Amino acid sequence: HSIHETYNLLANKFSLTEDELKELLPSGKQTVFNNRVGWARTYLSKAGLINLTKRGFFQITERGITTLNQNLQKIDNRYLRRFSEFNEFQKKRNEKE
């Protein structure tokens, strides 16, 4: 899947308005929506639920398919902490701060 395809699917899924899609981060360099989708992609990748196959593209993993088949209400950081790879990513990220 491409990240651009994902932006469009999510914007439609959540019925986001043009104003919501154009809202910028305080830096003014990126939209809040693109930033949040980007972080979600990073977190899912670090948890092993998707693989980043090439720039701007990703593929769901077997672990990701298993997760989707659980019909969860949400996938958040609390859920992702069950994966050691995600915890290691969080640990390294916190050490840099």
mmCIF file of the C-alpha atoms, coordinates in Angstrom:
data_MODEL
# 
_entry.id   MODEL 
# 
loop_
_atom_site.group_PDB 
_atom_site.id 
_atom_site.type_symbol 
_atom_site.label_atom_id 
_atom_site.label_alt_id 
_atom_site.label_comp_id 
_atom_site.label_asym_id 
_atom_site.label_entity_id 
_atom_site.label_seq_id 
_atom_site.pdbx_PDB_ins_code 
_atom_site.Cartn_x 
_atom_site.Cartn_y 
_atom_site.Cartn_z 
_atom_site.occupancy 
_atom_site.B_iso_or_equiv 
_atom_site.pdbx_formal_charge 
_atom_site.auth_seq_id 
_atom_site.auth_comp_id 
_atom_site.auth_asym_id 
_atom_site.auth_atom_id 
_atom_site.pdbx_PDB_model_num 
ATOM 1  C CA . HIS A 1 1  ? 0.000   0.000   0.000  1.00 0.00 ? 1  HIS A CA 1 
ATOM 2  C CA . SER A 1 2  ? 1.170   3.540   -0.559 1.00 0.00 ? 2  SER A CA 1 
ATOM 3  C CA . ILE A 1 3  ? 1.097   6.138   2.181  1.00 0.00 ? 3  ILE A CA 1 
ATOM 4  C CA . HIS A 1 4  ? -0.817  8.469   -0.146 1.00 0.00 ? 4  HIS A CA 1 
ATOM 5  C CA . GLU A 1 5  ? -3.502  5.806   -0.665 1.00 0.00 ? 5  GLU A CA 1 
ATOM 6  C CA . THR A 1 6  ? -3.658  5.466   3.104  1.00 0.00 ? 6  THR A CA 1 
ATOM 7  C CA . TYR A 1 7  ? -4.100  9.216   3.622  1.00 0.00 ? 7  TYR A CA 1 
ATOM 8  C CA . ASN A 1 8  ? -7.080  9.201   1.263  1.00 0.00 ? 8  ASN A CA 1 
ATOM 9  C CA . LEU A 1 9  ? -8.681  6.085   2.765  1.00 0.00 ? 9  LEU A CA 1 
ATOM 10 C CA . LEU A 1 10 ? -8.384  7.398   6.323  1.00 0.00 ? 10 LEU A CA 1 
ATOM 11 C CA . ALA A 1 11 ? -9.617  10.877  5.458  1.00 0.00 ? 11 ALA A CA 1 
ATOM 12 C CA . ASN A 1 12 ? -12.708 9.314   3.871  1.00 0.00 ? 12 ASN A CA 1 
ATOM 13 C CA . LYS A 1 13 ? -13.190 6.752   6.654  1.00 0.00 ? 13 LYS A CA 1 
ATOM 14 C CA . PHE A 1 14 ? -13.238 9.468   9.311  1.00 0.00 ? 14 PHE A CA 1 
ATOM 15 C CA . SER A 1 15 ? -15.118 12.012  7.140  1.00 0.00 ? 15 SER A CA 1 
ATOM 16 C CA . LEU A 1 16 ? -12.478 14.667  7.697  1.00 0.00 ? 16 LEU A CA 1 
ATOM 17 C CA . THR A 1 17 ? -13.193 18.151  6.421  1.00 0.00 ? 17 THR A CA 1 
ATOM 18 C CA . GLU A 1 18 ? -10.850 20.185  4.224  1.00 0.00 ? 18 GLU A CA 1 
ATOM 19 C CA . ASP A 1 19 ? -10.096 22.388  7.234  1.00 0.00 ? 19 ASP A CA 1 
ATOM 20 C CA . GLU A 1 20 ? -9.177  19.348  9.338  1.00 0.00 ? 20 GLU A CA 1 
ATOM 21 C CA . LEU A 1 21 ? -6.927  18.020  6.582  1.00 0.00 ? 21 LEU A CA 1 
ATOM 22 C CA . LYS A 1 22 ? -5.189  21.401  6.185  1.00 0.00 ? 22 LYS A CA 1 
ATOM 23 C CA . GLU A 1 23 ? -4.571  22.046  9.893  1.00 0.00 ? 23 GLU A CA 1 
ATOM 24 C CA . LEU A 1 24 ? -0.853  22.533  10.438 1.00 0.00 ? 24 LEU A CA 1 
ATOM 25 C CA . LEU A 1 25 ? 1.406   21.588  13.303 1.00 0.00 ? 25 LEU A CA 1 
ATOM 26 C CA . PRO A 1 26 ? 2.762   24.551  15.304 1.00 0.00 ? 26 PRO A CA 1 
ATOM 27 C CA . SER A 1 27 ? 5.917   24.398  13.138 1.00 0.00 ? 27 SER A CA 1 
ATOM 28 C CA . GLY A 1 28 ? 3.753   25.139  10.096 1.00 0.00 ? 28 GLY A CA 1 
ATOM 29 C CA . LYS A 1 29 ? 5.708   22.611  8.046  1.00 0.00 ? 29 LYS A CA 1 
ATOM 30 C CA . GLN A 1 30 ? 3.363   19.614  8.061  1.00 0.00 ? 30 GLN A CA 1 
ATOM 31 C CA . THR A 1 31 ? -0.312  18.919  8.518  1.00 0.00 ? 31 THR A CA 1 
ATOM 32 C CA . VAL A 1 32 ? -1.461  17.357  11.778 1.00 0.00 ? 32 VAL A CA 1 
ATOM 33 C CA . PHE A 1 33 ? -3.194  14.591  9.812  1.00 0.00 ? 33 PHE A CA 1 
ATOM 34 C CA . ASN A 1 34 ? -0.110  13.588  7.796  1.00 0.00 ? 34 ASN A CA 1 
ATOM 35 C CA . ASN A 1 35 ? 2.000   13.730  10.949 1.00 0.00 ? 35 ASN A CA 1 
ATOM 36 C CA . ARG A 1 36 ? -0.352  11.434  12.875 1.00 0.00 ? 36 ARG A CA 1 
ATOM 37 C CA . VAL A 1 37 ? -0.611  8.947   10.001 1.00 0.00 ? 37 VAL A CA 1 
ATOM 38 C CA . GLY A 1 38 ? 3.171   8.981   9.698  1.00 0.00 ? 38 GLY A CA 1 
ATOM 39 C CA . TRP A 1 39 ? 3.642   8.238   13.380 1.00 0.00 ? 39 TRP A CA 1 
ATOM 40 C CA . ALA A 1 40 ? 1.035   5.465   13.216 1.00 0.00 ? 40 ALA A CA 1 
ATOM 41 C CA . ARG A 1 41 ? 2.950   3.913   10.318 1.00 0.00 ? 41 ARG A CA 1 
ATOM 42 C CA . THR A 1 42 ? 6.194   4.152   12.295 1.00 0.00 ? 42 THR A CA 1 
ATOM 43 C CA . TYR A 1 43 ? 4.664   2.592   15.407 1.00 0.00 ? 43 TYR A CA 1 
ATOM 44 C CA . LEU A 1 44 ? 3.013   -0.238  13.458 1.00 0.00 ? 44 LEU A CA 1 
ATOM 45 C CA . SER A 1 45 ? 6.318   -0.910  11.731 1.00 0.00 ? 45 SER A CA 1 
ATOM 46 C CA . LYS A 1 46 ? 8.281   -0.928  14.991 1.00 0.00 ? 46 LYS A CA 1 
ATOM 47 C CA . ALA A 1 47 ? 5.762   -3.419  16.443 1.00 0.00 ? 47 ALA A CA 1 
ATOM 48 C CA . GLY A 1 48 ? 6.194   -5.689  13.420 1.00 0.00 ? 48 GLY A CA 1 
ATOM 49 C CA . LEU A 1 49 ? 2.623   -5.272  12.171 1.00 0.00 ? 49 LEU A CA 1 
ATOM 50 C CA . ILE A 1 50 ? 3.744   -3.791  8.851  1.00 0.00 ? 50 ILE A CA 1 
ATOM 51 C CA . ASN A 1 51 ? 6.958   -3.782  6.827  1.00 0.00 ? 51 ASN A CA 1 
ATOM 52 C CA . LEU A 1 52 ? 8.174   -0.644  5.116  1.00 0.00 ? 52 LEU A CA 1 
ATOM 53 C CA . THR A 1 53 ? 8.901   -2.052  1.672  1.00 0.00 ? 53 THR A CA 1 
ATOM 54 C CA . LYS A 1 54 ? 10.199  1.053   -0.093 1.00 0.00 ? 54 LYS A CA 1 
ATOM 55 C CA . ARG A 1 55 ? 9.895   4.795   0.321  1.00 0.00 ? 55 ARG A CA 1 
ATOM 56 C CA . GLY A 1 56 ? 6.212   5.654   0.756  1.00 0.00 ? 56 GLY A CA 1 
ATOM 57 C CA . PHE A 1 57 ? 5.003   2.028   0.693  1.00 0.00 ? 57 PHE A CA 1 
ATOM 58 C CA . PHE A 1 58 ? 4.281   -0.637  3.268  1.00 0.00 ? 58 PHE A CA 1 
ATOM 59 C CA . GLN A 1 59 ? 2.932   -4.186  3.498  1.00 0.00 ? 59 GLN A CA 1 
ATOM 60 C CA . ILE A 1 60 ? 1.039   -5.879  6.319  1.00 0.00 ? 60 ILE A CA 1 
ATOM 61 C CA . THR A 1 61 ? 2.887   -8.734  8.021  1.00 0.00 ? 61 THR A CA 1 
ATOM 62 C CA . GLU A 1 62 ? 1.569   -12.047 9.302  1.00 0.00 ? 62 GLU A CA 1 
ATOM 63 C CA . ARG A 1 63 ? 1.608   -10.501 12.778 1.00 0.00 ? 63 ARG A CA 1 
ATOM 64 C CA . GLY A 1 64 ? -0.444  -7.615  11.412 1.00 0.00 ? 64 GLY A CA 1 
ATOM 65 C CA . ILE A 1 65 ? -2.987  -9.960  9.838  1.00 0.00 ? 65 ILE A CA 1 
ATOM 66 C CA . THR A 1 66 ? -3.266  -11.875 13.113 1.00 0.00 ? 66 THR A CA 1 
ATOM 67 C CA . THR A 1 67 ? -3.854  -8.585  14.920 1.00 0.00 ? 67 THR A CA 1 
ATOM 68 C CA . LEU A 1 68 ? -6.551  -7.501  12.455 1.00 0.00 ? 68 LEU A CA 1 
ATOM 69 C CA . ASN A 1 69 ? -8.289  -10.855 12.806 1.00 0.00 ? 69 ASN A CA 1 
ATOM 70 C CA . GLN A 1 70 ? -8.739  -10.162 16.526 1.00 0.00 ? 70 GLN A CA 1 
ATOM 71 C CA . ASN A 1 71 ? -11.316 -7.478  15.650 1.00 0.00 ? 71 ASN A CA 1 
ATOM 72 C CA . LEU A 1 72 ? -9.909  -5.096  18.255 1.00 0.00 ? 72 LEU A CA 1 
ATOM 73 C CA . GLN A 1 73 ? -11.687 -1.851  19.068 1.00 0.00 ? 73 GLN A CA 1 
ATOM 74 C CA . LYS A 1 74 ? -8.389  0.000   18.739 1.00 0.00 ? 74 LYS A CA 1 
ATOM 75 C CA . ILE A 1 75 ? -4.682  -0.529  18.346 1.00 0.00 ? 75 ILE A CA 1 
ATOM 76 C CA . ASP A 1 76 ? -2.879  1.912   20.603 1.00 0.00 ? 76 ASP A CA 1 
ATOM 77 C CA . ASN A 1 77 ? 0.439   2.138   22.428 1.00 0.00 ? 77 ASN A CA 1 
ATOM 78 C CA . ARG A 1 78 ? -0.896  -0.011  25.237 1.00 0.00 ? 78 ARG A CA 1 
ATOM 79 C CA . TYR A 1 79 ? -1.650  -2.798  22.750 1.00 0.00 ? 79 TYR A CA 1 
ATOM 80 C CA . LEU A 1 80 ? 1.659   -2.332  20.905 1.00 0.00 ? 80 LEU A CA 1 
ATOM 81 C CA . ARG A 1 81 ? 3.620   -2.757  24.158 1.00 0.00 ? 81 ARG A CA 1 
ATOM 82 C CA . ARG A 1 82 ? 2.972   -6.502  23.960 1.00 0.00 ? 82 ARG A CA 1 
ATOM 83 C CA . PHE A 1 83 ? 5.634   -6.625  21.229 1.00 0.00 ? 83 PHE A CA 1 
ATOM 84 C CA . SER A 1 84 ? 9.268   -6.535  22.366 1.00 0.00 ? 84 SER A CA 1 
ATOM 85 C CA . GLU A 1 85 ? 10.370  -4.715  19.206 1.00 0.00 ? 85 GLU A CA 1 
ATOM 86 C CA . PHE A 1 86 ? 8.026   -1.836  19.973 1.00 0.00 ? 86 PHE A CA 1 
ATOM 87 C CA . ASN A 1 87 ? 9.244   -1.667  23.582 1.00 0.00 ? 87 ASN A CA 1 
ATOM 88 C CA . GLU A 1 88 ? 12.846  -1.540  22.385 1.00 0.00 ? 88 GLU A CA 1 
ATOM 89 C CA . PHE A 1 89 ? 11.968  1.297   19.994 1.00 0.00 ? 89 PHE A CA 1 
ATOM 90 C CA . GLN A 1 90 ? 10.244  3.216   22.824 1.00 0.00 ? 90 GLN A CA 1 
ATOM 91 C CA . LYS A 1 91 ? 13.211  2.644   25.127 1.00 0.00 ? 91 LYS A CA 1 
ATOM 92 C CA . LYS A 1 92 ? 15.696  3.985   22.561 1.00 0.00 ? 92 LYS A CA 1 
ATOM 93 C CA . ARG A 1 93 ? 13.439  6.931   21.793 1.00 0.00 ? 93 ARG A CA 1 
ATOM 94 C CA . ASN A 1 94 ? 13.111  7.813   25.492 1.00 0.00 ? 94 ASN A CA 1 
ATOM 95 C CA . GLU A 1 95 ? 16.889  7.573   25.991 1.00 0.00 ? 95 GLU A CA 1 
ATOM 96 C CA . LYS A 1 96 ? 17.397  10.245  23.303 1.00 0.00 ? 96 LYS A CA 1 
ATOM 97 C CA . GLU A 1 97 ? 15.058  12.711  25.059 1.00 0.00 ? 97 GLU A CA 1 
# 
